[in-house]
Every structure is written in structure tokens, then in C-alpha cells.
PDB file of C-alpha atoms in Angstrom:
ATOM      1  CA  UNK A   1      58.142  52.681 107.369  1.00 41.00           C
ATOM      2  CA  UNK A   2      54.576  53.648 106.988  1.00 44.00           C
ATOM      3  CA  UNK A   3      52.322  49.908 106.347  1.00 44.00           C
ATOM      4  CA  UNK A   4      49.772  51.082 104.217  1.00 44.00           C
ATOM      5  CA  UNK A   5      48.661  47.545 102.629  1.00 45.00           C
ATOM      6  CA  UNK A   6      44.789  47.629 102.586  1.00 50.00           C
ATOM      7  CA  UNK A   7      44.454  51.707 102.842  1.00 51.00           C
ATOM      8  CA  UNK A   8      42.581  53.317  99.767  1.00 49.00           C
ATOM      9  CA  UNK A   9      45.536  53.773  97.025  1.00 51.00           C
ATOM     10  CA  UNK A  10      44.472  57.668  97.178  1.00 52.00           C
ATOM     11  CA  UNK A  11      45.123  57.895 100.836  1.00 63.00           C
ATOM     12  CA  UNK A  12      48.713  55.669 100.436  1.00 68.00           C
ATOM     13  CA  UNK A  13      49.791  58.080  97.302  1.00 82.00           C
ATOM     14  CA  UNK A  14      48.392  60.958  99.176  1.00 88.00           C
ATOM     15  CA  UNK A  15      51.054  60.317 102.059  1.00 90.00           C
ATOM     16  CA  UNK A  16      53.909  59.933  99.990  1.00 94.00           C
ATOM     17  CA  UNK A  17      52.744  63.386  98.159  1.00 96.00           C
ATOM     18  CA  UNK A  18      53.175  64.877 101.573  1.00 96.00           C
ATOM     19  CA  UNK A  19      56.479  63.428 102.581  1.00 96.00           C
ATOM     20  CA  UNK A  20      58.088  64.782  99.429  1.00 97.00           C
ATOM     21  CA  UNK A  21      56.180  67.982  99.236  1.00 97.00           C
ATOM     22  CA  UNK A  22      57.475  68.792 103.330  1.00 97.00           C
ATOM     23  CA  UNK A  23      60.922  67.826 101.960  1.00 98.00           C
ATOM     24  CA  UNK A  24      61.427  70.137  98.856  1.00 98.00           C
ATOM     25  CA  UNK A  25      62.332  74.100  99.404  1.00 97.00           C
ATOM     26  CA  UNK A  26      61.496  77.018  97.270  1.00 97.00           C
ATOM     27  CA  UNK A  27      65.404  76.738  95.996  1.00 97.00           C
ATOM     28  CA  UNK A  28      64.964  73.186  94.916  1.00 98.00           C
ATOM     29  CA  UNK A  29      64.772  72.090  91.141  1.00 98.00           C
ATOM     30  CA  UNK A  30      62.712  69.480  91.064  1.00 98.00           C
ATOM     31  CA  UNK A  31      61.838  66.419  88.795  1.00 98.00           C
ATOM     32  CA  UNK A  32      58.599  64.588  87.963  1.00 98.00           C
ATOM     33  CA  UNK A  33      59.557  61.881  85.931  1.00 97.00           C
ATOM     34  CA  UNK A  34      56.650  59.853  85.060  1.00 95.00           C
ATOM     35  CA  UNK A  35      54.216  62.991  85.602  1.00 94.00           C
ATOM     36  CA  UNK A  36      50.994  60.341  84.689  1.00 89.00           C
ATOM     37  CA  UNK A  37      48.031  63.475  85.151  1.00 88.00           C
ATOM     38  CA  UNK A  38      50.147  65.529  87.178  1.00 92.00           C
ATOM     39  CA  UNK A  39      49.151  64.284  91.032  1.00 92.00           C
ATOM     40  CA  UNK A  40      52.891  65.604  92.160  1.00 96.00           C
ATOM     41  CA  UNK A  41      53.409  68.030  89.808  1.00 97.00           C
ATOM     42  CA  UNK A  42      50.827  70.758  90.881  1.00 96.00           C
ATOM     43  CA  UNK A  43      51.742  71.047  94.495  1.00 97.00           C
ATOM     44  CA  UNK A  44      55.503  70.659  93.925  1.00 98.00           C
ATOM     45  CA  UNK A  45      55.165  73.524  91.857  1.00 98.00           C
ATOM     46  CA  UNK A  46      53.000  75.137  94.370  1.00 97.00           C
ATOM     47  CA  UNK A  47      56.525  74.690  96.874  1.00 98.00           C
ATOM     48  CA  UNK A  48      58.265  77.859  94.375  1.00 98.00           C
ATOM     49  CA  UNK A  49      60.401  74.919  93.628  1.00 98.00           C
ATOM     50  CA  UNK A  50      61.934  74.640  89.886  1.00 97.00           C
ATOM     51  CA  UNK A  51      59.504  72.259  88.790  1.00 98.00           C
ATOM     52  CA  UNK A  52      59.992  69.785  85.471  1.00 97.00           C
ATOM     53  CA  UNK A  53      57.659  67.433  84.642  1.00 97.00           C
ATOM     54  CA  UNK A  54      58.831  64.488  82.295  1.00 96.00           C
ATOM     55  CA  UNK A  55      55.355  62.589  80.631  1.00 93.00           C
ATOM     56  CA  UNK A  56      55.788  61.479  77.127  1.00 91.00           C
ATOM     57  CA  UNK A  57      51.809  60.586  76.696  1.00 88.00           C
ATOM     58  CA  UNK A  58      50.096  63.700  75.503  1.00 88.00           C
ATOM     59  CA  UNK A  59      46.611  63.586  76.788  1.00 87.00           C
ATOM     60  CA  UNK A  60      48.545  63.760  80.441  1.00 89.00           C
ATOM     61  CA  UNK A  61      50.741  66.230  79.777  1.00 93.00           C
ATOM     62  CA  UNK A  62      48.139  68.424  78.744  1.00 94.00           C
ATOM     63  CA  UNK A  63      46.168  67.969  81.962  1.00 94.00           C
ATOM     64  CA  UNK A  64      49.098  68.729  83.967  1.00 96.00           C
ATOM     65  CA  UNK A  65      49.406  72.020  81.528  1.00 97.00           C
ATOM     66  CA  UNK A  66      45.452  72.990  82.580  1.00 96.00           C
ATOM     67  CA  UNK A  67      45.886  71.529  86.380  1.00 95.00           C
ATOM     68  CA  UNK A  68      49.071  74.146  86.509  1.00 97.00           C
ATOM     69  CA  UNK A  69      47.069  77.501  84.837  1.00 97.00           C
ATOM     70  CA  UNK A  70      43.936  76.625  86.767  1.00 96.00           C
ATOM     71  CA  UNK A  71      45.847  76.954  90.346  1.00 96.00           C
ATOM     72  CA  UNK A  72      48.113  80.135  88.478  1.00 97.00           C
ATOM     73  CA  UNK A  73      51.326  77.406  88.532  1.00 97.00           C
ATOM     74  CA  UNK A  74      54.207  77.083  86.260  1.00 96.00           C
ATOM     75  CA  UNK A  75      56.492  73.866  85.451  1.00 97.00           C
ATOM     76  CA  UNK A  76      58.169  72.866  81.988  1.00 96.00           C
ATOM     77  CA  UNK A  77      56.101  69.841  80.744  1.00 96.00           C
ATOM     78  CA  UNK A  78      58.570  67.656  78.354  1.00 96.00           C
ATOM     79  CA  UNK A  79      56.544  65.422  76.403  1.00 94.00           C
ATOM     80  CA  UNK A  80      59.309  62.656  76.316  1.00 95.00           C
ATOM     81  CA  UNK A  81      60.984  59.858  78.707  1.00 93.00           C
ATOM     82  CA  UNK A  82      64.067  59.600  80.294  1.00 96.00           C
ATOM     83  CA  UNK A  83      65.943  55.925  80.566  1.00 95.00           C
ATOM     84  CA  UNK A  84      69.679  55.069  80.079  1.00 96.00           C
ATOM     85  CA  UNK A  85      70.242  55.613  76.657  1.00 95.00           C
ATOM     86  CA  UNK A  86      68.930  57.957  73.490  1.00 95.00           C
ATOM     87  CA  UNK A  87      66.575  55.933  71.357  1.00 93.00           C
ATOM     88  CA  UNK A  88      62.593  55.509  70.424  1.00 90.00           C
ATOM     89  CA  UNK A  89      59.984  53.250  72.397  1.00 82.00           C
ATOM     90  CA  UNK A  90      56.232  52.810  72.842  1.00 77.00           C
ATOM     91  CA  UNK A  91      54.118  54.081  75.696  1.00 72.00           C
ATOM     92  CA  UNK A  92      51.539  51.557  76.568  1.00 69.00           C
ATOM     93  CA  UNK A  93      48.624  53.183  77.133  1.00 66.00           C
ATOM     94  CA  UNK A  94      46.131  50.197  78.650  1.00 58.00           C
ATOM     95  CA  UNK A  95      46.639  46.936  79.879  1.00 53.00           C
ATOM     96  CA  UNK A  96      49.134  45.342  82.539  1.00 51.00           C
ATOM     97  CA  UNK A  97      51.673  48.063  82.075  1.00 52.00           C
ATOM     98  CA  UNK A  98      49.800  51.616  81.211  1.00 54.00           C
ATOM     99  CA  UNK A  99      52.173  54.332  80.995  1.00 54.00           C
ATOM    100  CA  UNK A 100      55.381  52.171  80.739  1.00 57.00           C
ATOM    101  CA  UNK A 101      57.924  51.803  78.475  1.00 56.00           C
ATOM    102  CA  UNK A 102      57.746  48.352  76.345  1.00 52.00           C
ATOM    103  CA  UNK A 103      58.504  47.033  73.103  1.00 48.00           C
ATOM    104  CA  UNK A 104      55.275  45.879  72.840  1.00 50.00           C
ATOM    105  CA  UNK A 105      52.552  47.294  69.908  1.00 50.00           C
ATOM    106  CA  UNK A 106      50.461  49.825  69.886  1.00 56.00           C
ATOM    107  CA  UNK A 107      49.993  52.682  72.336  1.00 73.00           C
ATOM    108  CA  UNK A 108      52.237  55.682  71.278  1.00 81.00           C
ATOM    109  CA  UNK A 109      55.886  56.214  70.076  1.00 86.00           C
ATOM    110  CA  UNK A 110      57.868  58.198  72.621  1.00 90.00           C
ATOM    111  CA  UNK A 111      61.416  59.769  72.693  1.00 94.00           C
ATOM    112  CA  UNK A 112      63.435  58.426  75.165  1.00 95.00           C
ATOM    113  CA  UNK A 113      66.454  60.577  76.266  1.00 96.00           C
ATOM    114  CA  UNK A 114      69.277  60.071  79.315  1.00 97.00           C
ATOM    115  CA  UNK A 115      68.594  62.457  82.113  1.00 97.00           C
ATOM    116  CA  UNK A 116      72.045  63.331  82.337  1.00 97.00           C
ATOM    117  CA  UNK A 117      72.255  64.370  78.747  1.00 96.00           C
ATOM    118  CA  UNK A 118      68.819  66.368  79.153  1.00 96.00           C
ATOM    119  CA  UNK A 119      71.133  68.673  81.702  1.00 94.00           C
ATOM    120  CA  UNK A 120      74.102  68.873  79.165  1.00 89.00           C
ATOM    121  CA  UNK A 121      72.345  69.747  75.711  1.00 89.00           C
ATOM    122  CA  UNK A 122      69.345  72.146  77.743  1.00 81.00           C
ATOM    123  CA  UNK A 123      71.127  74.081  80.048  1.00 77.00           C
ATOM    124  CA  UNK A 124      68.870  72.929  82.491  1.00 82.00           C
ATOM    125  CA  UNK A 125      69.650  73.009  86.062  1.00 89.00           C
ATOM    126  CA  UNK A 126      71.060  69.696  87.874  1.00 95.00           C
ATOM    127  CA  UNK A 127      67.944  68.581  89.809  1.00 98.00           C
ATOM    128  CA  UNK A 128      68.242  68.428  93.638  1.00 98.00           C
ATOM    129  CA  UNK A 129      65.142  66.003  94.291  1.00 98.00           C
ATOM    130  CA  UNK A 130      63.915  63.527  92.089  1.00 98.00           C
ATOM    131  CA  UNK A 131      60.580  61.862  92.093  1.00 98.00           C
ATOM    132  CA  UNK A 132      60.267  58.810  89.734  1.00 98.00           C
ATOM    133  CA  UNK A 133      56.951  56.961  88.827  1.00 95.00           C
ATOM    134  CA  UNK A 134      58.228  54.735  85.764  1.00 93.00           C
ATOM    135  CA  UNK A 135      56.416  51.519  85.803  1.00 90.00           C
ATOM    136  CA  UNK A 136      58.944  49.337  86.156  1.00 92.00           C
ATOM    137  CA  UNK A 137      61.684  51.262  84.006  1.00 93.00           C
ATOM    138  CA  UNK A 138      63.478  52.728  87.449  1.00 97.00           C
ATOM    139  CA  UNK A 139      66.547  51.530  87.156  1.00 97.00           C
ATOM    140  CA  UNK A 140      66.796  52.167  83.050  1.00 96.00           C
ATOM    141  CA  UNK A 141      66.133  55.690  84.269  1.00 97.00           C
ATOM    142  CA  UNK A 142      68.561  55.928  87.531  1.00 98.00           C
ATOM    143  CA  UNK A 143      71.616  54.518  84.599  1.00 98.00           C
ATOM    144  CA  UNK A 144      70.653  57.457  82.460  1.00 98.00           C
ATOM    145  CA  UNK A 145      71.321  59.514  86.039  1.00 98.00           C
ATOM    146  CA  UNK A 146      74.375  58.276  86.992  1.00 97.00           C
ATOM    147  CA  UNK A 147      75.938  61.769  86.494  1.00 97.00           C
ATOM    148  CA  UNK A 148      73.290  63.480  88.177  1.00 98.00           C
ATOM    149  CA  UNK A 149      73.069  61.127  91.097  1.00 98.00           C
ATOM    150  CA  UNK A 150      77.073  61.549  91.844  1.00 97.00           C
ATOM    151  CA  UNK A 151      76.216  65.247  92.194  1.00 96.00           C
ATOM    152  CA  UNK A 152      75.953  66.401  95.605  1.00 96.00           C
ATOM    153  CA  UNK A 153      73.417  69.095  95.228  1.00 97.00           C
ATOM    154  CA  UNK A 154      71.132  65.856  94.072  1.00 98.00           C
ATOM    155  CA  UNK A 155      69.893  65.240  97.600  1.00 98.00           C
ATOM    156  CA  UNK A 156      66.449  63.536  97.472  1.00 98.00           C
ATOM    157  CA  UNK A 157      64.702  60.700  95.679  1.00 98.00           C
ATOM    158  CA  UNK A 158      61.305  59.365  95.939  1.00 98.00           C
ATOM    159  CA  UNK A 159      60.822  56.490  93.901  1.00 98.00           C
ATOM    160  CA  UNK A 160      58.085  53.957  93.168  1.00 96.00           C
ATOM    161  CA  UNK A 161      59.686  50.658  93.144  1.00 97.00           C
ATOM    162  CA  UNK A 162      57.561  48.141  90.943  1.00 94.00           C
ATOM    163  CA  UNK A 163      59.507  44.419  91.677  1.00 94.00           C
ATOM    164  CA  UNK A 164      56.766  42.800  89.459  1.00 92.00           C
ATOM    165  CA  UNK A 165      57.717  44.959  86.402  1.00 92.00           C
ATOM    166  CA  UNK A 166      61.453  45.394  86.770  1.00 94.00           C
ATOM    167  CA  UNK A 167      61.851  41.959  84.617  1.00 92.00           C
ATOM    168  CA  UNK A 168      60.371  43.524  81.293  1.00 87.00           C
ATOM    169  CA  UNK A 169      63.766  45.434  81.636  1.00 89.00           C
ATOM    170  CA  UNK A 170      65.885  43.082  82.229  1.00 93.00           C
ATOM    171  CA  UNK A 171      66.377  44.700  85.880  1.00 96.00           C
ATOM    172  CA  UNK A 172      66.648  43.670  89.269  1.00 97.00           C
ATOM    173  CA  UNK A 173      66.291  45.229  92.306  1.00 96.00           C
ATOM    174  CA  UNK A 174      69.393  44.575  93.320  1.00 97.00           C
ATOM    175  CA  UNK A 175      70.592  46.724  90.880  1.00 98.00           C
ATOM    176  CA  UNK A 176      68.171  49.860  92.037  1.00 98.00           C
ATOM    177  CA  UNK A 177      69.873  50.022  95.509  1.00 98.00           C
ATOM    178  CA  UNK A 178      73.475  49.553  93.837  1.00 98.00           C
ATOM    179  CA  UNK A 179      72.660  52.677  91.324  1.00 98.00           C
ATOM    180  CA  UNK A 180      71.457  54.748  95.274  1.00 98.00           C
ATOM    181  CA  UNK A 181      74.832  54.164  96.587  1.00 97.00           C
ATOM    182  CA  UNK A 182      75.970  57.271  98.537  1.00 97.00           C
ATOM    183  CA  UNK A 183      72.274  57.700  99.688  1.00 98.00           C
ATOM    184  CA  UNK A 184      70.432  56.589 102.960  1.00 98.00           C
ATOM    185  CA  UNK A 185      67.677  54.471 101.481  1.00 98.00           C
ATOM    186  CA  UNK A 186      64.186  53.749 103.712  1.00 97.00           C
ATOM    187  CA  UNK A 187      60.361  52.232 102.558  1.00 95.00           C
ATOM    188  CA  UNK A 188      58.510  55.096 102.689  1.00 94.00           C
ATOM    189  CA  UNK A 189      55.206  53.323 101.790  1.00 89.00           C
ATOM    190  CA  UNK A 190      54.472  49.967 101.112  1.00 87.00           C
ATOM    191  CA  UNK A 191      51.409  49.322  98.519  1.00 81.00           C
ATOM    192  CA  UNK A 192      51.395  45.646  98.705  1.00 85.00           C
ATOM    193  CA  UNK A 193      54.168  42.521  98.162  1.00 84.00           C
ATOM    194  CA  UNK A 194      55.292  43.504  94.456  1.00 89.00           C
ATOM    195  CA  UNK A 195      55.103  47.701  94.685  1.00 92.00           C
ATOM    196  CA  UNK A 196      56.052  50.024  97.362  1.00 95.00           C
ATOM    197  CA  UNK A 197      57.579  54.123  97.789  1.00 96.00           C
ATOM    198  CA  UNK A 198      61.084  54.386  99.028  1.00 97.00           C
ATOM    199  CA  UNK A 199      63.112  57.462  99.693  1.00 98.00           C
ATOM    200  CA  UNK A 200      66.643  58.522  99.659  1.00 98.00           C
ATOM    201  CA  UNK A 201      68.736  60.924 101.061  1.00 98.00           C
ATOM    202  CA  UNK A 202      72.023  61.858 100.335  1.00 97.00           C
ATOM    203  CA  UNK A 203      74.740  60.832 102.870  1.00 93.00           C
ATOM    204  CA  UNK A 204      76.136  63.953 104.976  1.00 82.00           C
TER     205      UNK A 204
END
């Protein structure tokens, strides 16, 4: 485990950026769920990885679309969230929670749809490594992978684990390492008590 508590957060996301970027190969298909202003997007994409990029909030999404043409990059941008079941929620755009999920008012309506049933209904290939930035909504979004996670071309996660926002969906994190069964799960980075980067690899 890398202890990180104290280091500038640039330098702590920076070394999780290279973990997962010396992990994926140009045959991966990749995931960026929770894209925020596209910090992993641009050099997963610069891997020749499959690159898709899941931020429902629309000023980010377009600066991951101008990051991506300014360094001559492609990945499909979907402007919509994935969590464990089809329905509509707000995207808090300030305060305690920016870029979550919540039920809470203002901010922006977003689609939310399953990941699982983004790779039915698209025709879009099963991803291989997953990176999830969600704010707290992780394990609403590993339910809506359950299919994809059973897979075993799906061999990588990195996710950031927030244990201080897991409650505002009903979650624990219990339940997080349950829905990573079949994978080898380490702290990759640890930000402070309450938030920290783990990774998973499939079991061989």
C-alpha cells in the first residue's frame, strides 16, 4: 500500500493515474465511470485502449471532448451514469457531494442506466478494466455490474472508495468487497481515514 496521507491530492491522484495507466494494454476496453474533467480519460486513451468515458454533467464531458481533440485522442463520452438500476437522479454540482448522485435539489437531472444493460442494448464491448470515481455511489454501480464483473475478460478495477459517503446510499463497505468476490483486492492509495484507491485483480 502506498501511505499518501499529507501528499498534495495532485501528486496522490497522479500515482494512482500511473498504476492503472502501466496496467491497461492497447487490447483493453476500458471504463471511466465518473470521468469528472477527464484526468484518466486522456492518457487511458493515449494507451490505444478502447476508451469510454461515463460523466453525466455536461460542462465535464465537454472538456474531456476538447482535452481528447487537443492531444489527437478518441473515447465515446456518454453523458449519463451508471448505478444498479434504470431510473432518473440529480447530479449535485457544489457542496459536500459535487458530482454525486443524490436525491437532493438542484444541480442537474441525469440518466442513470445499469452497466450491464449499457453492454446488452449498445453492442458495446464487455470492459476488461474498470476505473470508478462515483462519490460514494460505488457499490450502486458495482450491482448494476454484476454481469460484467462475473466475466472473466473483466480483469481490473480501480476504484475510489468514499466510506464517508457510502451511507447516502444506503451502502456499506462491507458490501463493496462482497460485490469484488473472485478478485484479489489491495489499498492502492490511501487519501486520508474516510477515502482511499483500491485495486483489484481478477483471481488466476
Amino acid at each position: 500500500m502506498k501511505q499518501s496521507v499529507g501528499r498534495p491530492l495532485w501528486e496522490r491522484e497522479r500515482e494512482v493515474l500511473e498504476t492503472l495507466v502501466s496496467e491497461v494494454r492497447s487490447d483493453d476496453t476500458v471504463w471511466d465511470i465518473g470521468g469528472s474533467w477527464g484526468m484518466f480519460t486522456t492518457p487511458l486513451a493515449a494507451t490505444g485502449a478502447d476508451v469510454s468515458v461515463f460523466e453525466p454533467v455536461p460542462d465535464r464531458a465537454n472538456k474531456i471532448k476538447r482535452n481528447l481533440s487537443q492531444n489527437d485522442l478518441s473515447a465515446t463520452i456518454n453523458q449519463f451514469a451508471l448505478g444498479a438500476e434504470r431510473k432518473e437522479l440529480t447530479v449535485a454540482i457544489e457542496g459536500k457531494n459535487p458530482g454525486g448522485l443524490t436525491e437532493s435539489d438542484g444541480a442537474i437531472q441525469t440518466a442513470v442506466r445499469p452497466g450491464d444493460s449499457v453492454v446488452n442494448e449498445s453492442r458495446i464491448e464487455v470492459p476488461t478494466v474498470l476505473k470508478i470515481d462515483v462519490e460514494g455511489a460505488e457499490v450502486d454501480v458495482l450491482k448494476g455490474l454484476s454481469q460484467i464483473l462475473a466475466r472473466p475478460e473483466c480483469r481490473l478495477l480501480v476504484i475510489e472508495v468514499h466510506r464517508d459517503l457510502l451511507g447516502q446510499f444506503r451502502a456499506t463497505e462491507s458490501e463493496l468487497y462482497e460485490l469484488l468476490d473472485g478478485f484479489n483486492v489491495e489499498t492502492l492509495s490511501q487519501r486520508n481515514d474516510e477515502n482511499y484507491h483500491l485495486i483489484a485483480k481478477r483471481e488466476t
